[in-house]
Short mmCIF file of C-alpha atoms and ligand atoms in Angstrom, two decimals:
data_model
loop_
_atom_site.label_atom_id
_atom_site.label_comp_id
_atom_site.label_asym_id
_atom_site.label_seq_id
_atom_site.Cartn_x
_atom_site.Cartn_y
_atom_site.Cartn_z
CA MET W 1 0.14 0.03 0.05
CA LYS W 2 1.36 3.53 -0.93
CA PHE W 3 -0.11 6.93 0.10
CA ILE W 4 -1.05 9.68 -1.76
CA SER W 5 -1.59 13.54 -1.41
CA THR W 6 -5.21 14.78 -1.12
CA ARG W 7 -3.74 17.33 -3.53
CA ASN W 8 -1.51 15.36 -5.87
CA ALA W 9 -2.26 11.61 -6.61
CA VAL W 10 0.72 11.00 -8.80
CA ILE W 11 3.67 10.83 -6.03
CA HIS W 12 2.97 7.67 -4.18
CA THR W 13 4.77 7.48 -0.45
CA SER W 14 5.59 4.57 1.56
CA PHE W 15 3.90 4.18 5.18
CA HIS W 16 7.42 5.10 6.53
CA ASP W 17 7.67 8.27 4.64
CA ALA W 18 4.41 9.41 4.82
CA LEU W 19 4.51 8.92 9.02
CA LEU W 20 8.10 10.85 9.08
CA LEU W 21 6.57 13.65 6.54
CA GLY W 22 3.04 14.08 8.65
CA LEU W 23 2.12 16.53 6.07
CA ALA W 24 2.73 15.69 1.83
CA PRO W 25 5.33 17.92 0.53
CA ASP W 26 2.54 20.10 -1.42
CA GLY W 27 0.79 20.59 1.84
CA GLY W 28 -2.20 18.20 1.18
CA LEU W 29 -2.64 15.26 3.55
CA PHE W 30 -1.46 11.60 3.09
CA ILE W 31 -4.36 9.19 2.18
CA PRO W 32 -4.18 5.77 1.01
CA GLU W 33 -3.93 5.29 -2.67
CA THR W 34 -6.61 2.86 -2.71
CA PHE W 35 -9.31 1.47 0.26
CA PRO W 36 -8.87 -2.27 0.23
CA HIS W 37 -11.79 -4.58 1.14
CA THR W 38 -11.73 -8.05 3.08
CA ASN W 39 -14.61 -9.58 4.74
CA ALA W 40 -12.40 -11.17 7.28
CA ILE W 41 -12.56 -8.08 9.59
CA ASN W 42 -16.26 -8.96 10.52
CA GLU W 43 -15.21 -12.50 11.69
CA ALA W 44 -12.22 -11.30 13.99
CA ILE W 45 -12.73 -12.58 17.75
CA THR W 46 -10.19 -10.27 19.46
CA ILE W 47 -9.21 -6.96 19.12
CA SER W 48 -5.49 -7.76 18.79
CA GLU W 49 -6.75 -10.06 15.79
CA LEU W 50 -8.74 -7.71 14.42
CA GLY W 51 -6.29 -5.17 14.74
CA HIS W 52 -3.82 -7.15 12.67
CA ILE W 53 -6.07 -8.18 9.84
CA ILE W 54 -6.77 -3.86 9.50
CA MET W 55 -3.10 -3.00 9.66
CA SER W 56 -1.72 -5.39 7.27
CA GLN W 57 -3.96 -4.10 4.75
CA TYR W 58 -2.32 -0.63 4.77
CA ILE W 59 0.92 -1.06 6.22
CA ASN W 60 3.66 -3.37 4.06
CA ASP W 61 6.99 -1.89 5.21
CA ILE W 62 6.84 -3.31 8.96
CA PRO W 63 7.39 -7.07 9.09
CA GLU W 64 4.29 -9.09 10.69
CA LEU W 65 5.90 -9.90 13.90
CA SER W 66 6.96 -6.28 14.88
CA LEU W 67 3.80 -5.02 13.85
CA LYS W 68 1.64 -7.15 16.14
CA LYS W 69 3.92 -5.97 18.88
CA ILE W 70 3.02 -2.38 17.74
CA ILE W 71 -0.87 -3.04 18.04
CA HIS W 72 -0.24 -5.03 20.98
CA ALA W 73 1.42 -1.89 22.71
CA ALA W 74 -1.24 0.20 21.39
CA LEU W 75 -4.29 -1.16 22.39
CA ASN W 76 -3.25 -2.17 25.93
CA PHE W 77 -6.27 -1.17 27.56
CA PRO W 78 -9.80 -2.42 27.21
CA ILE W 79 -12.50 -0.92 24.70
CA PRO W 80 -15.77 -2.43 25.93
CA LEU W 81 -18.89 -1.43 24.31
CA ILE W 82 -21.56 -0.38 27.00
CA PRO W 83 -25.53 -0.51 26.39
CA LEU W 84 -26.69 2.55 27.62
CA GLU W 85 -30.54 2.73 26.67
CA LYS W 86 -32.63 0.68 24.20
CA ASN W 87 -30.59 1.13 20.96
CA LEU W 88 -28.14 3.47 22.21
CA TYR W 89 -24.53 2.13 22.94
CA LEU W 90 -21.31 3.93 24.14
CA LEU W 91 -17.80 2.66 22.90
CA GLU W 92 -15.53 3.70 26.01
CA VAL W 93 -12.33 4.49 23.95
CA PHE W 94 -11.07 5.83 27.30
CA HIS W 95 -9.36 3.80 29.13
CA GLY W 96 -5.38 4.59 27.88
CA PRO W 97 -3.07 6.19 29.87
CA THR W 98 -4.61 10.01 29.20
CA LEU W 99 -8.61 8.90 29.47
CA ALA W 100 -9.14 9.68 25.90
CA PHE W 101 -9.51 7.71 22.48
CA LYS W 102 -6.22 9.98 21.20
CA ASP W 103 -4.07 7.42 23.34
CA VAL W 104 -4.67 4.85 20.33
CA GLY W 105 -3.37 6.96 17.70
CA ALA W 106 -0.55 8.40 19.88
CA ARG W 107 0.41 5.14 20.77
CA PHE W 108 0.50 3.31 17.39
CA MET W 109 2.41 5.94 15.99
CA ALA W 110 4.86 6.67 18.74
CA GLN W 111 5.81 2.91 18.48
CA THR W 112 5.94 2.96 14.70
CA LEU W 113 8.31 5.69 14.83
CA ALA W 114 10.31 4.29 17.77
CA TYR W 115 10.87 1.15 15.73
CA PHE W 116 11.79 3.11 12.31
CA LEU W 117 14.08 5.52 14.38
CA SER W 118 16.00 2.51 16.09
CA HIS W 119 16.53 0.73 12.98
CA GLU W 120 17.66 3.74 10.95
CA LYS W 121 19.47 5.26 14.14
CA LYS W 122 17.97 8.81 13.43
CA HIS W 123 16.74 11.78 15.78
CA LEU W 124 13.05 12.92 15.22
CA THR W 125 11.53 16.43 16.81
CA ILE W 126 7.78 15.76 16.53
CA MET W 127 5.44 18.99 16.52
CA VAL W 128 1.86 18.93 18.06
CA ALA W 129 -0.86 21.81 17.89
CA THR W 130 -3.58 20.86 20.41
CA SER W 131 -6.95 22.05 21.66
CA GLY W 132 -6.43 20.16 24.68
CA ASP W 133 -6.47 15.93 24.45
CA THR W 134 -4.18 15.49 21.55
CA GLY W 135 -1.07 17.18 23.71
CA SER W 136 -1.71 14.94 26.88
CA ALA W 137 -2.03 11.71 24.62
CA ILE W 138 1.20 12.56 22.63
CA ALA W 139 3.14 13.48 26.03
CA HIS W 140 2.33 9.95 27.49
CA ALA W 141 2.80 8.19 24.40
CA PHE W 142 6.08 9.56 23.48
CA HIS W 143 7.83 10.26 27.03
CA ASP W 144 10.99 8.84 27.26
CA LEU W 145 10.98 6.92 23.91
CA PRO W 146 14.62 7.30 22.68
CA ASN W 147 15.46 9.33 19.41
CA LEU W 148 12.84 11.59 19.94
CA ASP W 149 11.80 15.30 20.98
CA VAL W 150 8.16 16.88 21.28
CA PHE W 151 7.23 20.32 21.27
CA ILE W 152 3.26 20.46 22.45
CA LEU W 153 1.78 23.93 21.37
CA TYR W 154 -1.43 24.59 23.17
CA PRO W 155 -3.99 27.75 23.33
CA SER W 156 -3.42 29.74 26.80
CA GLY W 157 -6.39 29.66 28.90
CA LYS W 158 -8.40 27.71 26.43
CA VAL W 159 -7.36 23.98 27.82
CA SER W 160 -8.92 22.49 31.22
CA MET W 161 -6.48 22.50 34.10
CA LEU W 162 -5.96 18.58 34.27
CA GLN W 163 -5.33 18.61 30.20
CA GLU W 164 -2.70 21.27 30.91
CA LYS W 165 -1.16 19.47 33.69
CA GLN W 166 -0.90 16.19 31.63
CA MET W 167 0.74 17.85 29.18
CA THR W 168 3.10 20.26 30.82
CA THR W 169 4.36 18.07 33.60
CA LEU W 170 6.33 14.88 32.34
CA GLY W 171 9.47 16.85 31.33
CA GLY W 172 12.52 15.05 29.86
CA ASN W 173 11.75 14.82 25.97
CA ILE W 174 8.44 16.43 26.02
CA HIS W 175 8.55 20.43 25.79
CA ALA W 176 5.23 22.21 26.50
CA LEU W 177 4.65 25.72 24.66
CA GLU W 178 1.71 27.82 26.14
CA ILE W 179 0.72 30.06 23.01
CA GLU W 180 -1.17 33.47 23.89
CA GLY W 181 -3.91 32.67 21.05
CA THR W 182 -6.21 30.36 19.76
CA PHE W 183 -6.02 26.41 18.75
CA ASP W 184 -5.90 27.87 15.37
CA ASP W 185 -2.87 29.86 16.00
CA CYS W 186 -1.16 26.64 17.24
CA GLN W 187 -2.17 24.76 14.13
CA ARG W 188 -0.79 27.33 11.61
CA LEU W 189 2.52 27.66 13.40
CA VAL W 190 2.89 23.78 13.27
CA LYS W 191 2.26 23.76 9.71
CA GLN W 192 4.47 26.47 9.20
CA ALA W 193 7.24 24.87 10.74
CA LEU W 194 6.88 22.15 8.67
CA LEU W 195 6.94 23.63 5.50
CA ASP W 196 9.91 25.85 6.60
CA PRO W 197 13.09 24.96 4.37
CA ASP W 198 15.28 26.32 7.46
CA LEU W 199 14.29 23.97 10.12
CA ARG W 200 14.14 21.31 7.93
CA ASN W 201 17.59 21.66 6.94
CA GLY W 202 19.71 19.07 9.12
CA ARG W 203 16.90 17.89 11.21
CA LEU W 204 13.94 15.19 10.79
CA LEU W 205 10.57 17.30 11.93
CA SER W 206 7.33 15.93 11.89
CA THR W 207 3.99 16.53 13.31
CA ALA W 208 1.52 13.75 15.80
CA ASN W 209 -1.50 15.46 15.01
CA SER W 210 -4.54 13.75 13.52
CA ILE W 211 -3.05 15.17 9.96
CA ASN W 212 -0.83 12.32 10.68
CA ILE W 213 -2.07 8.78 8.78
CA SER W 214 -0.43 6.67 11.36
CA ARG W 215 -2.87 8.30 14.10
CA LEU W 216 -5.66 8.10 11.61
CA LEU W 217 -5.34 4.10 10.57
CA PRO W 218 -5.29 2.54 13.93
CA GLN W 219 -8.60 4.28 14.89
CA MET W 220 -10.23 1.90 12.12
CA ILE W 221 -9.66 -0.77 14.88
CA TYR W 222 -11.86 0.69 17.30
CA HIS W 223 -14.88 1.41 15.20
CA SER W 224 -14.54 -2.06 13.82
CA TRP W 225 -14.30 -3.10 17.38
CA GLY W 226 -17.58 -1.73 18.49
CA ALA W 227 -19.60 -3.02 15.49
CA ILE W 228 -18.16 -6.86 16.35
CA GLN W 229 -18.91 -6.46 19.97
CA LEU W 230 -22.51 -5.46 18.99
CA LYS W 231 -22.84 -8.78 17.03
CA GLN W 232 -21.40 -10.38 19.69
CA PHE W 233 -24.14 -9.16 21.89
CA GLY W 234 -26.55 -10.84 19.51
CA ILE W 235 -27.50 -7.58 17.42
CA THR W 236 -27.71 -8.26 13.77
CA GLU W 237 -28.40 -5.11 12.44
CA GLN W 238 -25.86 -2.89 11.05
CA PRO W 239 -25.25 -0.02 13.73
CA ILE W 240 -25.13 4.16 12.87
CA LEU W 241 -22.19 5.69 14.44
CA SER W 242 -22.43 9.13 16.03
CA ILE W 243 -18.93 10.40 16.71
CA PRO W 244 -18.36 13.41 18.57
CA SER W 245 -16.08 15.84 16.28
CA GLY W 246 -13.87 18.31 15.73
CA ASN W 247 -11.12 17.82 13.10
CA PHE W 248 -12.75 14.79 11.90
CA GLY W 249 -9.60 12.56 12.31
CA ASN W 250 -12.13 10.30 14.40
CA LEU W 251 -15.08 10.12 11.90
CA VAL W 252 -12.60 9.60 8.62
CA SER W 253 -11.44 6.62 10.26
CA ALA W 254 -14.69 5.17 10.83
CA LEU W 255 -15.30 5.77 6.98
CA TYR W 256 -12.29 4.09 6.36
CA ALA W 257 -13.55 1.37 8.32
CA LYS W 258 -16.78 0.74 6.57
CA SER W 259 -14.90 0.78 3.24
CA LEU W 260 -12.69 -1.65 4.47
CA GLY W 261 -15.69 -4.30 5.14
CA ILE W 262 -16.98 -3.52 8.69
CA ASN W 263 -20.79 -3.39 8.75
CA ILE W 264 -21.94 0.26 9.33
CA GLU W 265 -25.30 1.57 8.15
CA HIS W 266 -24.64 5.36 8.67
CA PHE W 267 -22.89 8.08 10.33
CA ILE W 268 -23.83 11.31 12.24
CA ALA W 269 -20.99 14.00 12.46
CA ALA W 270 -21.60 15.43 16.05
CA THR W 271 -20.27 18.59 16.60
CA ASN W 272 -20.27 21.60 19.00
CA ILE W 273 -21.26 25.09 17.85
CA ASN W 274 -18.10 24.81 15.60
CA ALA W 275 -20.20 23.53 12.97
CA ILE W 276 -18.41 23.57 9.58
CA VAL W 277 -18.97 20.34 8.55
CA PRO W 278 -22.57 20.43 9.70
CA ASP W 279 -22.99 23.56 7.89
CA TYR W 280 -20.99 22.42 4.43
CA LEU W 281 -23.79 19.43 4.45
CA LYS W 282 -26.32 21.84 4.97
CA THR W 283 -25.59 24.62 2.31
CA ASP W 284 -22.52 23.16 0.22
CA VAL W 285 -20.71 25.80 1.43
CA PHE W 286 -17.33 25.08 3.34
CA LYS W 287 -16.74 28.13 5.79
CA PRO W 288 -14.05 27.91 7.80
CA MET W 289 -14.17 30.53 10.86
CA PRO W 290 -12.27 31.22 14.15
CA SER W 291 -13.22 28.61 16.55
CA ARG W 292 -15.35 29.18 19.24
CA HIS W 293 -15.07 28.22 22.72
CA THR W 294 -17.42 25.77 24.25
CA LEU W 295 -17.90 23.22 27.09
CA SER W 296 -16.36 20.37 24.49
CA ASN W 297 -13.12 22.13 23.89
CA ALA W 298 -11.48 19.40 22.83
CA MET W 299 -13.66 20.00 19.47
CA ASP W 300 -13.53 23.81 19.25
CA VAL W 301 -11.93 23.43 15.64
CA GLY W 302 -13.22 26.52 13.10
CA ASN W 303 -11.21 24.85 10.21
CA PRO W 304 -11.41 21.15 10.47
CA SER W 305 -7.98 19.55 9.09
CA ASN W 306 -9.38 16.32 8.20
CA PHE W 307 -12.06 17.86 6.03
CA GLU W 308 -9.49 17.54 2.78
CA ARG W 309 -9.70 14.01 3.53
CA LEU W 310 -13.43 13.82 3.70
CA LEU W 311 -13.73 15.43 0.37
CA ALA W 312 -11.41 13.28 -1.18
CA PHE W 313 -12.78 10.07 0.15
CA TYR W 314 -15.88 11.06 -1.52
CA ASP W 315 -14.36 12.81 -4.77
CA ASN W 316 -15.28 15.84 -3.94
CA LYS W 317 -19.19 14.41 -4.42
CA ILE W 318 -20.98 15.96 -1.68
CA ASP W 319 -24.43 14.07 -2.38
CA ASN W 320 -22.42 10.73 -1.79
CA MET W 321 -21.17 12.33 1.50
CA ARG W 322 -24.81 13.35 2.28
CA GLN W 323 -26.06 9.89 1.86
CA ALA W 324 -23.55 8.27 4.37
CA ILE W 325 -23.18 11.38 6.96
CA THR W 326 -25.62 13.51 8.91
CA GLY W 327 -24.37 16.46 10.42
CA THR W 328 -25.91 17.71 13.65
CA SER W 329 -24.57 20.70 15.63
CA ILE W 330 -25.24 20.72 19.71
CA THR W 331 -25.35 23.86 21.66
CA ASP W 332 -23.25 24.03 25.19
CA GLU W 333 -27.06 24.24 26.83
CA GLN W 334 -27.67 20.88 25.02
CA THR W 335 -24.88 19.32 26.34
CA LEU W 336 -25.21 20.19 29.50
CA HIS W 337 -28.84 19.02 29.54
CA GLU W 338 -27.55 15.59 27.95
CA ILE W 339 -25.55 15.03 30.93
CA ARG W 340 -28.04 15.70 33.40
CA ASP W 341 -30.93 13.54 31.73
CA THR W 342 -28.57 10.95 30.84
CA TYR W 343 -27.29 10.63 34.41
CA GLN W 344 -30.76 11.13 36.04
CA ARG W 345 -32.05 8.45 33.91
CA THR W 346 -29.10 5.96 33.69
CA GLY W 347 -26.65 6.85 36.70
CA TYR W 348 -24.03 6.98 33.32
CA LEU W 349 -21.67 10.17 33.82
CA LEU W 350 -20.85 11.35 30.25
CA ASP W 351 -18.26 13.65 29.38
CA PRO W 352 -19.02 16.84 27.38
CA HIS W 353 -17.54 15.66 24.21
CA THR W 354 -19.36 12.13 24.35
CA ALA W 355 -22.50 14.23 25.41
CA VAL W 356 -22.47 15.96 22.35
CA GLY W 357 -22.51 12.54 20.49
CA VAL W 358 -25.36 11.39 22.54
CA ALA W 359 -27.52 14.39 22.22
CA ALA W 360 -26.86 13.97 18.19
CA ALA W 361 -27.65 10.26 18.44
CA ARG W 362 -30.99 10.86 20.05
CA GLN W 363 -31.79 13.52 17.57
CA TYR W 364 -31.56 10.93 14.75
CA ALA W 365 -34.78 9.15 14.49
CA THR W 366 -34.12 5.59 13.68
CA THR W 367 -35.03 2.40 15.10
CA LYS W 368 -31.63 0.95 14.32
CA PRO W 369 -28.60 1.02 16.96
CA ILE W 370 -26.63 3.39 17.37
CA ILE W 371 -23.05 3.59 18.84
CA ILE W 372 -21.61 6.69 20.29
CA THR W 373 -17.86 6.90 20.24
CA ALA W 374 -17.36 7.94 23.84
CA THR W 375 -14.10 9.96 23.53
CA ALA W 376 -13.19 10.63 26.99
CA HIS W 377 -13.50 10.16 30.75
CA PRO W 378 -15.74 12.45 32.67
CA ALA W 379 -13.34 13.21 35.14
CA LYS W 380 -11.06 15.03 32.71
CA PHE W 381 -13.83 17.64 32.87
CA PRO W 382 -14.84 18.05 36.47
CA GLU W 383 -15.86 21.99 35.63
CA VAL W 384 -18.27 20.94 33.40
CA ILE W 385 -19.84 17.82 35.18
CA GLN W 386 -20.09 20.18 38.45
CA GLN W 387 -21.95 22.74 36.45
CA ALA W 388 -24.33 20.04 34.96
CA LEU W 389 -24.96 18.18 37.87
CA ASP W 390 -23.06 19.63 40.98
CA ILE W 391 -21.18 16.56 41.84
CA THR W 392 -17.37 15.97 41.38
CA PRO W 393 -16.41 12.60 39.40
CA ASP W 394 -13.76 10.19 40.91
CA MET W 395 -10.75 10.63 39.92
CA PRO W 396 -8.78 7.45 37.96
CA GLU W 397 -4.98 7.25 39.64
CA GLN W 398 -3.58 8.71 36.33
CA LEU W 399 -5.15 12.04 36.87
CA LYS W 400 -4.30 12.00 40.57
CA ALA W 401 -0.68 11.47 39.66
CA ALA W 402 -0.55 14.56 36.75
CA LEU W 403 -2.20 16.93 39.42
CA GLU W 404 1.03 16.41 41.95
CA ARG W 405 3.72 17.56 39.49
CA PRO W 406 4.33 21.14 38.57
CA LYS W 407 3.44 22.57 35.45
CA GLN W 408 6.78 23.37 33.24
CA SER W 409 5.89 25.23 30.00
CA LYS W 410 7.15 28.14 28.22
CA LYS W 411 4.83 31.01 27.00
CA MET W 412 4.90 32.70 23.69
CA ASN W 413 3.14 34.75 21.32
CA THR W 414 1.44 33.69 18.36
CA ASP W 415 4.32 34.97 16.01
CA TYR W 416 6.23 32.28 13.81
CA GLU W 417 9.35 33.93 14.17
CA THR W 418 9.28 33.36 17.93
CA LEU W 419 8.56 29.62 17.39
CA LYS W 420 11.18 29.04 15.12
CA TYR W 421 13.70 31.00 17.56
CA ILE W 422 12.94 28.72 20.15
CA LEU W 423 13.40 25.48 17.78
CA LEU W 424 16.55 26.51 16.55
CA HIS W 425 18.06 27.21 20.09
C1 PLP V 1 -9.83 15.24 19.84
C2 PLP V 1 -11.07 14.88 20.51
C3 PLP V 1 -12.28 14.92 19.95
C4 PLP V 1 -12.23 15.37 18.26
O1 PLP V 1 -11.97 14.21 17.42
P1 PLP V 1 -11.61 14.77 16.12
O2 PLP V 1 -10.90 13.37 15.38
O3 PLP V 1 -10.46 15.53 15.81
O4 PLP V 1 -12.77 14.92 15.35
C5 PLP V 1 -13.47 14.64 20.53
N1 PLP V 1 -13.91 14.14 21.88
C6 PLP V 1 -12.54 14.37 22.51
C7 PLP V 1 -12.51 14.22 23.79
C8 PLP V 1 -11.14 14.56 22.05
O5 PLP V 1 -10.17 14.87 22.39
#
């Protein structure tokens, strides 16, 4: 399997090169040149088996045994499907070290990079823009790995205190930069650095945002695993997936999973009021905007980076996209209401991002089962839970440990030259 750019189907890149480059040389995003199909994935019994069936379709430059080890290391926590109410199921992808789904992609990427770098005896600098959860997932996935340094750019005052603790307190090869701007500023700075020949000169630079194809591909595994668990419950109807979305990496990986052969009926793209994609589906107009701050802040994205992949997947045919994806935008008020309502009815505590997915699922009129990707643990957002219900969620051990460590980060403005200076010194 080779990878091409969303902007150029001529240059064919290996997985290794796509992983290390992050962004295609023409500024586009890497996508698989073809979308393979195998019915074997519906028959997998364990998640490791499923992971290997899926990843070996896309990655041919890592030997089978090493690939199995990488998948095993990346998915070293359970991803259970939990029945919530009639026809509603939660796929809990938040039992990893930083209690959010991004652990899966981050850990897979870290493991594949460590594999290649150790074989090639090279050093690599990773740049990450984050609106919350990416930073902590990457920090934990890469911490203490040899041959790797990581710079994390996050918007000052726009991530939760716990998220900040999780990404700024590890030290060592993890460097946190607190940007006096928005997430979009962080993303712009990273893109600019990756395309800057002065920085590229003499050093290997890459990113670990959801734009890296190595983050996207393993996410197919849990979407598929959700559908398989549903079948193991004895439910034969194909599920609808409701996916809380920001940069749309999670949704795109789910589309890839369906195209590989897993049985999925339809997709709900659930956003907060940063409704760029739902608006696009409604109006045919893609209109990026400055991101607006909400309670589900890991989804506060005004210019979703994976939109190019979404378009490429449908060959720019919006009608095909509309047939497969329903866009739904949920306000903060509805999010709070959903957290409250679900808790009072079922005792289940939703985090604000998952609540957006559940609220969107409830709006979708169907008698079919809906699987909502539960993207984060509620304990990561105690302020929101407090606001919704006036209770404090129990804090898992991983979070308690992060809280006790001191913050180590450098504050900087949104000037590219400032970032460049820091990176070069
Ligand atoms: C990143 C994130 C999302 C959005 O995922 P995308 O792949 O960017 O669409 C949703 N929920 C949580 C908790 C996240 O951290």
